Coordinates of C-alpha atoms in Angstrom, one line a residue:
X1 CA 58.1 -190.5 -90.5
X2 CA 54.5 -189.7 -91.4
X3 CA 53.6 -193.4 -91.4
X4 CA 55.1 -193.8 -87.9
X5 CA 53.0 -190.9 -86.6
X6 CA 50.0 -192.3 -88.3
X7 CA 50.4 -195.5 -86.3
X8 CA 51.2 -193.7 -83.0
X9 CA 48.1 -191.5 -83.3
X10 CA 45.9 -194.6 -83.8
X11 CA 43.4 -192.5 -85.8
X12 CA 41.6 -194.3 -88.6
X13 CA 40.9 -192.8 -92.0
X14 CA 43.4 -190.1 -91.4
X15 CA 46.6 -188.9 -93.2
X16 CA 49.4 -187.3 -91.3
X17 CA 51.0 -184.5 -93.3
X18 CA 53.5 -183.0 -90.9
X19 CA 54.5 -182.8 -87.3
X20 CA 56.5 -180.2 -85.4
X21 CA 57.1 -178.9 -81.8
X22 CA 55.7 -175.4 -81.1
X23 CA 57.2 -173.5 -78.2
X24 CA 55.4 -170.2 -78.0
X25 CA 55.3 -167.7 -75.1
X26 CA 51.6 -167.6 -75.5
X27 CA 51.3 -171.3 -74.5
X28 CA 51.9 -172.5 -71.0
X29 CA 53.8 -175.6 -72.3
X30 CA 55.4 -176.8 -75.6
X31 CA 52.9 -178.6 -77.9
X32 CA 53.5 -181.3 -80.5
X33 CA 51.4 -180.2 -83.4
X34 CA 50.4 -182.9 -85.9
X35 CA 48.9 -181.6 -89.2
X36 CA 46.4 -184.1 -90.5
X37 CA 43.6 -184.4 -93.0
X38 CA 40.8 -187.0 -93.6
X39 CA 41.3 -189.5 -96.4
X40 CA 39.8 -188.5 -99.6
X41 CA 36.1 -189.3 -99.9
X42 CA 32.6 -187.8 -100.1
X43 CA 32.1 -185.0 -97.6
X44 CA 29.5 -185.6 -94.9
X45 CA 27.5 -183.5 -92.5
X46 CA 28.9 -183.5 -89.0
X47 CA 25.4 -183.5 -87.4
X48 CA 23.3 -186.0 -89.4
X49 CA 26.0 -187.9 -91.4
X50 CA 24.4 -187.2 -94.7
X51 CA 26.6 -186.9 -97.8
X52 CA 26.7 -183.3 -98.9
X53 CA 28.4 -181.0 -101.3
X54 CA 31.1 -178.6 -100.3
X55 CA 30.3 -175.0 -99.4
X56 CA 33.7 -173.4 -98.8
X57 CA 37.2 -174.2 -97.5
X58 CA 36.3 -173.4 -93.9
X59 CA 37.4 -170.6 -91.6
X60 CA 41.0 -171.7 -91.2
X61 CA 42.8 -174.4 -89.2
X62 CA 41.0 -176.2 -86.3
X63 CA 42.6 -178.0 -83.3
X64 CA 41.8 -181.1 -81.4
X65 CA 43.5 -182.2 -78.2
X66 CA 44.8 -185.8 -78.5
X67 CA 46.4 -188.2 -76.1
X68 CA 49.8 -187.0 -74.8
X69 CA 53.0 -188.5 -76.0
X70 CA 54.9 -188.9 -72.8
X71 CA 55.3 -185.4 -71.3
X72 CA 54.3 -183.7 -74.6
X73 CA 50.8 -182.3 -75.2
X74 CA 49.6 -183.4 -78.6
X75 CA 47.2 -181.4 -80.8
X76 CA 45.8 -182.4 -84.2
X77 CA 45.6 -179.5 -86.6
X78 CA 43.5 -179.6 -89.8
X79 CA 41.8 -177.3 -92.2
X80 CA 38.3 -178.7 -92.5
X81 CA 35.9 -177.4 -95.1
X82 CA 32.2 -176.6 -94.6
X83 CA 29.3 -178.4 -96.3
X84 CA 25.8 -177.4 -97.3
X85 CA 23.5 -179.9 -95.8
X86 CA 19.8 -179.8 -97.0
X87 CA 18.7 -180.7 -93.4
X88 CA 21.2 -178.9 -91.1
X89 CA 22.3 -176.0 -93.3
X90 CA 25.9 -174.9 -93.6
X91 CA 28.0 -176.8 -91.1
X92 CA 31.6 -178.1 -90.7
X93 CA 32.3 -181.4 -92.4
X94 CA 32.6 -184.5 -90.3
X95 CA 36.1 -185.6 -89.3
X96 CA 37.0 -189.3 -88.5
X97 CA 38.9 -188.6 -85.2
X98 CA 36.4 -186.5 -83.2
X99 CA 32.7 -185.9 -82.4
X100 CA 30.9 -182.8 -83.7
X101 CA 31.4 -179.7 -81.6
X102 CA 34.2 -181.4 -79.6
X103 CA 37.7 -180.0 -79.2
X104 CA 39.1 -183.4 -78.3
X105 CA 39.7 -186.6 -80.2
X106 CA 37.6 -189.7 -79.4
X107 CA 40.7 -191.5 -77.9
X108 CA 41.3 -188.6 -75.6
X109 CA 37.7 -188.6 -74.5
X110 CA 37.6 -192.3 -74.0
X111 CA 40.7 -192.0 -71.7
X112 CA 39.2 -189.3 -69.7
X113 CA 35.9 -191.2 -69.4
X114 CA 37.7 -194.3 -68.2
X115 CA 39.5 -192.3 -65.6
X116 CA 36.1 -191.0 -64.3
X117 CA 35.0 -194.5 -63.6
X118 CA 38.0 -195.5 -61.5
X119 CA 39.5 -192.3 -60.1
X120 CA 38.5 -189.3 -58.1
X121 CA 38.0 -185.7 -59.3
X122 CA 41.5 -184.6 -58.6
X123 CA 43.0 -187.4 -60.6
X124 CA 40.7 -186.8 -63.6
X125 CA 41.4 -183.1 -63.7
X126 CA 45.1 -183.3 -63.0
X127 CA 46.3 -186.2 -65.1
X128 CA 45.0 -185.1 -68.5
X129 CA 45.1 -181.4 -67.5
X130 CA 41.4 -180.5 -68.2
X131 CA 38.9 -178.5 -66.3
X132 CA 36.2 -180.4 -64.3
X133 CA 33.5 -178.7 -66.2
X134 CA 35.1 -179.9 -69.4
X135 CA 35.1 -183.4 -68.0
X136 CA 31.4 -183.3 -67.6
X137 CA 30.9 -182.5 -71.3
X138 CA 33.2 -185.3 -72.2
X139 CA 31.3 -187.8 -70.0
X140 CA 28.1 -186.7 -71.8
X141 CA 29.5 -187.3 -75.3
X142 CA 31.1 -190.6 -74.4
X143 CA 28.0 -192.0 -72.8
X144 CA 25.9 -191.1 -75.8
X145 CA 28.4 -192.6 -78.2
X146 CA 28.6 -195.9 -76.2
X147 CA 24.8 -196.0 -75.8
X148 CA 24.3 -196.0 -79.5
X149 CA 26.5 -199.0 -80.2
X150 CA 25.3 -201.2 -77.3
X151 CA 22.2 -203.3 -77.4
X152 CA 19.1 -201.7 -75.9
X153 CA 19.1 -201.9 -72.1
X154 CA 15.3 -202.3 -72.2
X155 CA 15.2 -205.6 -73.9
X156 CA 14.4 -208.7 -71.8
X157 CA 13.5 -206.8 -68.6
X158 CA 11.4 -208.9 -66.2
X159 CA 12.0 -207.1 -62.9
X160 CA 12.9 -203.5 -62.3
X161 CA 13.6 -201.3 -59.3
X162 CA 12.6 -197.7 -59.0
X163 CA 14.0 -195.1 -56.6
X164 CA 14.8 -191.4 -56.3
X165 CA 17.9 -189.8 -54.9
X166 CA 18.7 -186.2 -54.1
X167 CA 21.6 -184.6 -55.9
X168 CA 21.4 -181.0 -54.8
X169 CA 19.9 -178.9 -52.0
X170 CA 16.3 -177.8 -52.5
X171 CA 14.6 -181.1 -53.0
X172 CA 16.1 -181.8 -56.5
X173 CA 16.2 -185.5 -57.2
X174 CA 17.1 -188.0 -59.9
X175 CA 14.7 -190.9 -60.7
X176 CA 16.7 -194.1 -61.2
X177 CA 15.6 -197.4 -62.7
X178 CA 17.6 -200.5 -62.1
X179 CA 17.3 -203.9 -63.8
X180 CA 17.4 -206.7 -61.3
X181 CA 18.7 -209.3 -63.7
X182 CA 21.5 -207.2 -65.1
X183 CA 22.3 -205.5 -61.8
X184 CA 22.9 -202.1 -63.3
X185 CA 21.2 -198.7 -63.9
X186 CA 19.2 -198.8 -67.1
X187 CA 17.6 -195.3 -67.0
X188 CA 17.9 -192.1 -65.1
X189 CA 16.1 -188.7 -65.4
X190 CA 16.0 -185.4 -63.6
X191 CA 13.1 -185.0 -61.2
X192 CA 10.8 -187.5 -59.6
X193 CA 7.1 -188.4 -59.4
X194 CA 4.5 -189.9 -61.7
X195 CA 5.3 -187.7 -64.7
X196 CA 9.0 -188.6 -64.6
X197 CA 8.5 -192.3 -64.2
X198 CA 5.9 -192.3 -66.9
X199 CA 8.6 -191.0 -69.3
X200 CA 10.5 -194.3 -68.8
X201 CA 7.4 -196.5 -69.3
X202 CA 6.3 -194.6 -72.4
X203 CA 9.8 -194.9 -73.9
X204 CA 9.4 -198.7 -73.9
X205 CA 7.9 -200.6 -76.8
X206 CA 4.7 -202.6 -76.2
X207 CA 6.8 -205.8 -76.1
X208 CA 9.4 -204.4 -73.7
X209 CA 6.6 -203.1 -71.4
X210 CA 4.8 -206.4 -71.5
X211 CA 7.9 -208.3 -70.4
X212 CA 8.1 -206.4 -67.0
X213 CA 6.5 -208.7 -64.4
X214 CA 7.8 -207.1 -61.1
X215 CA 8.3 -203.5 -60.1
X216 CA 10.1 -203.0 -56.7
X217 CA 10.6 -199.7 -54.8
X218 CA 9.6 -197.9 -51.7
X219 CA 6.0 -197.0 -50.7
X220 CA 5.7 -194.0 -52.9
X221 CA 2.2 -193.7 -54.3
X222 CA 3.4 -192.3 -57.6
X223 CA 5.1 -195.6 -58.3
X224 CA 1.8 -197.4 -57.6
X225 CA -0.2 -195.2 -59.9
X226 CA 2.3 -195.4 -62.8
X227 CA 2.4 -199.2 -62.6
X228 CA -1.4 -199.4 -62.4
X229 CA -1.7 -197.1 -65.5
X230 CA 1.0 -198.4 -67.8
X231 CA 1.6 -202.0 -66.6
X232 CA -1.4 -203.2 -64.6
X233 CA -0.5 -206.9 -64.8
X234 CA 2.9 -206.3 -63.1
X235 CA 3.2 -207.1 -59.4
X236 CA 4.2 -204.2 -57.2
X237 CA 6.8 -205.2 -54.6
X238 CA 7.9 -203.3 -51.5
X239 CA 11.5 -203.9 -50.7
X240 CA 12.4 -205.2 -47.2
X241 CA 14.9 -202.4 -46.6
X242 CA 12.2 -199.7 -46.6
X243 CA 9.8 -201.8 -44.6
X244 CA 12.4 -202.1 -41.8
X245 CA 13.3 -198.4 -42.2
X246 CA 9.7 -197.5 -41.4
X247 CA 10.2 -199.2 -38.0
X248 CA 13.5 -197.6 -37.6
X249 CA 12.0 -194.1 -38.0
X250 CA 9.2 -194.9 -35.6
X251 CA 11.7 -196.3 -33.1
X252 CA 13.8 -193.1 -33.3
X253 CA 10.7 -191.0 -32.7
X254 CA 9.9 -193.0 -29.6
X255 CA 13.5 -192.5 -28.3
X256 CA 13.3 -188.7 -29.0
X257 CA 10.0 -188.4 -27.2
X258 CA 11.3 -190.3 -24.1
X259 CA 14.5 -188.3 -24.2
X260 CA 12.7 -185.0 -24.2
X261 CA 10.4 -186.2 -21.5
X262 CA 13.4 -187.1 -19.3
X263 CA 14.9 -183.7 -19.8
X264 CA 11.6 -182.0 -19.0
X265 CA 11.4 -184.0 -15.8
X266 CA 15.0 -183.1 -14.8
X267 CA 16.2 -186.8 -14.9
X268 CA 19.7 -186.2 -16.3
X269 CA 20.7 -189.9 -15.9
X270 CA 17.8 -191.1 -17.9
X271 CA 18.3 -188.5 -20.6
X272 CA 22.0 -189.5 -20.8
X273 CA 21.2 -193.2 -21.2
X274 CA 18.5 -192.4 -23.7
X275 CA 21.0 -190.4 -25.8
X276 CA 23.6 -193.2 -25.5
X277 CA 21.3 -195.8 -27.2
X278 CA 20.6 -193.5 -30.2
X279 CA 22.4 -195.8 -32.6
X280 CA 22.2 -199.0 -30.7
X281 CA 18.4 -199.4 -31.1
X282 CA 18.7 -199.0 -34.9
X283 CA 21.4 -201.6 -35.4
X284 CA 21.0 -205.3 -35.6
X285 CA 21.9 -207.1 -32.4
X286 CA 25.0 -208.8 -34.0
X287 CA 26.4 -205.4 -35.1
X288 CA 26.5 -203.8 -31.7
X289 CA 29.8 -202.7 -30.2
X290 CA 30.7 -203.5 -26.6
X291 CA 29.8 -200.0 -25.4
X292 CA 26.5 -200.1 -27.2
X293 CA 25.6 -203.5 -25.7
X294 CA 26.3 -202.1 -22.2
X295 CA 24.0 -199.1 -22.9
X296 CA 21.4 -201.4 -24.3
X297 CA 21.4 -203.6 -21.2
X298 CA 20.5 -200.6 -19.1
X299 CA 17.6 -199.7 -21.4
X300 CA 14.9 -201.4 -19.3
X301 CA 16.0 -199.4 -16.2
X302 CA 16.1 -196.2 -18.3
X303 CA 12.4 -196.3 -19.2
X304 CA 10.2 -197.7 -16.4
X305 CA 7.3 -198.5 -18.8
X306 CA 9.7 -200.2 -21.2
X307 CA 8.4 -198.4 -24.2
X308 CA 11.7 -198.2 -26.1
X309 CA 12.6 -201.7 -25.3
X310 CA 9.2 -203.1 -26.4
X311 CA 9.5 -201.0 -29.6
X312 CA 12.9 -202.4 -30.3
X313 CA 11.5 -206.0 -29.8
X314 CA 8.8 -205.2 -32.4
X315 CA 11.5 -203.9 -34.8
X316 CA 13.4 -207.1 -34.5
X317 CA 10.3 -209.2 -35.0
X318 CA 9.4 -207.3 -38.1
X319 CA 12.9 -207.7 -39.5
X320 CA 13.1 -211.4 -39.0
X321 CA 9.6 -212.3 -40.3
X322 CA 10.5 -210.9 -43.7
X323 CA 13.0 -213.8 -44.1
X324 CA 10.5 -216.6 -43.2
X325 CA 8.4 -218.7 -45.7
X326 CA 5.2 -217.1 -46.9
X327 CA 2.9 -219.3 -44.8
X328 CA 4.8 -218.6 -41.5
X329 CA 5.3 -215.0 -42.4
X330 CA 1.6 -214.4 -42.9
X331 CA 0.8 -215.7 -39.4
X332 CA 3.6 -213.8 -37.8
X333 CA 2.7 -210.6 -39.6
X334 CA -0.9 -210.8 -38.3
X335 CA 0.4 -211.4 -34.8
X336 CA 2.8 -208.4 -35.2
X337 CA 0.1 -206.0 -36.3
X338 CA -2.0 -207.1 -33.3
X339 CA 0.8 -206.6 -30.8
X340 CA 1.8 -203.2 -32.3
X341 CA -1.8 -202.0 -32.4
X342 CA -2.2 -202.8 -28.7
X343 CA 1.3 -201.6 -27.6
X344 CA 0.0 -198.2 -26.3
X345 CA 3.0 -196.6 -27.9
X346 CA 1.6 -193.8 -30.2
X347 CA 4.4 -194.0 -32.8
X348 CA 4.1 -197.8 -33.1
X349 CA 0.3 -197.7 -33.2
X350 CA 0.5 -195.3 -36.1
X351 CA 3.0 -197.5 -37.9
X352 CA 0.7 -200.6 -37.4
X353 CA -2.0 -198.8 -39.4
X354 CA 0.5 -198.3 -42.2
X355 CA 1.6 -201.9 -42.1
X356 CA -2.0 -203.1 -42.1
X357 CA -2.7 -200.9 -45.1
X358 CA 0.3 -202.2 -47.1
X359 CA 0.0 -205.8 -45.9
X360 CA -0.7 -207.3 -49.3
X361 CA 2.4 -205.6 -50.8
X362 CA 4.5 -206.9 -47.9
X363 CA 3.3 -210.4 -48.3
X364 CA 4.0 -210.2 -52.0
X365 CA 7.5 -209.0 -51.3
X366 CA 8.1 -212.1 -49.1
X367 CA 6.5 -214.5 -51.6
X368 CA 8.4 -213.3 -54.7
X369 CA 11.7 -212.8 -52.9
X370 CA 12.8 -209.7 -54.9
X371 CA 15.0 -207.8 -52.4
X372 CA 15.8 -204.2 -53.3
X373 CA 19.4 -204.6 -52.0
X374 CA 20.8 -204.2 -55.6
X375 CA 18.8 -201.0 -56.0
X376 CA 20.1 -199.7 -52.7
X377 CA 23.7 -200.6 -53.6
X378 CA 23.3 -198.8 -56.9
X379 CA 21.8 -195.8 -54.9
X380 CA 25.0 -195.7 -52.8
X381 CA 27.2 -195.8 -55.9
X382 CA 25.1 -193.0 -57.4
X383 CA 25.5 -190.9 -54.2
X384 CA 29.3 -191.3 -54.5
X385 CA 29.1 -190.3 -58.1
X386 CA 27.0 -187.2 -57.2
X387 CA 29.7 -186.1 -54.7
X388 CA 32.3 -186.7 -57.4
X389 CA 30.3 -184.7 -59.9
X390 CA 30.2 -181.6 -57.7
X391 CA 30.9 -178.7 -60.1
X392 CA 29.1 -180.0 -63.1
X393 CA 26.9 -177.3 -64.5
X394 CA 24.3 -179.5 -66.1
X395 CA 22.3 -182.4 -64.8
X396 CA 22.7 -184.2 -68.1
X397 CA 26.4 -184.5 -67.5
X398 CA 25.7 -185.9 -64.0
X399 CA 23.4 -188.5 -65.5
X400 CA 26.0 -189.4 -68.1
X401 CA 28.6 -190.0 -65.4
X402 CA 26.1 -192.1 -63.5
X403 CA 25.5 -194.2 -66.6
X404 CA 29.3 -194.5 -67.1
X405 CA 29.9 -195.7 -63.6
X406 CA 26.7 -197.7 -62.9
X407 CA 25.1 -198.4 -66.2
X408 CA 27.3 -201.2 -67.5
X409 CA 28.5 -199.2 -70.5
X410 CA 31.5 -201.0 -72.2
X411 CA 34.1 -198.3 -71.7
X412 CA 37.7 -199.2 -72.4
X413 CA 41.0 -197.5 -72.8
X414 CA 42.0 -196.8 -76.5
X415 CA 43.7 -199.8 -78.0
X416 CA 46.0 -199.8 -81.1
X417 CA 44.4 -201.0 -84.3
X418 CA 46.2 -204.3 -85.2

């Protein structure tokens, strides 16, 4: 019987001594208790793994939650001695079925972590019957364990993308670095700015740092200064998404100004039409609904000077020139800056100054052809993960969940050892 339980538990280097069902009024449900012990061998420290001499027989039996057998909750019970480590002091000896300071077996944690990558918070908490705060600690341990056995994600990097995303109210952000070749998150850290991004660049070896040729991101100056300081030979690339978003922000400011002006003048019809094209002016022409197209056709009549319509035309010109060859794009960009500077639309004139200032970076973006779409897609997945991780009490657990879902870690369900 013990040999059968040994195979069912799927725990290596472990001897099953006994198994029994415990139905106590102090427990919410019956529990299948399996008494186990590690196979005989030299004792090791649970923190550093060093071989140590025994200190005492421990403080009694310890319990670890294991994968359920059908409807039965399973717990491993063992009396683990303590060891005297020269480096870590007196600590509990290492066990082969669980991580140090964990109340769960590795197989149970792997199952919970896999659920976090494919299911929502309710499923993760309800199926294995664990608290969501406990799930965050499990994600942290599993991500660390998988990260130590996988090859370094920093090897062979040639193009990276940098972005920050908010995860809590009060301007709290995560800095995320994505590898363009591998299409996954390779590094994340709490905070943003030059000091945080410098931590990533300083963590690289000189060979890894030298292999980076392209750094993409938005127009943040802290990215420029970090690249110039730590990797001056790398080319700084602005992604097309943020370039077009500059124009979208300016276009929305124009609409708001005209809308407020119409309300101030008492022109309710013009104000209503201006409000109706709020989303239409920001969309691509092919994505407009029938109602938005009707509202857009009346745009010229809404604004006698045609400021919003002319601003929309400039937005479309800027969006399309980013897709042209570098020679044609250079000529069209010069023409666009000239037209925007002489448009007599205050918001567009101000944007033209910014475009002129970042003109070399924009042309470099067109020449190298490194879109930031993969970084933005990862950013969307990270935002979904942040909403899922609501309730985690530590940002390290959030980062661990981001790496599990977006970092390409090889997480699998426990498989029987054959």
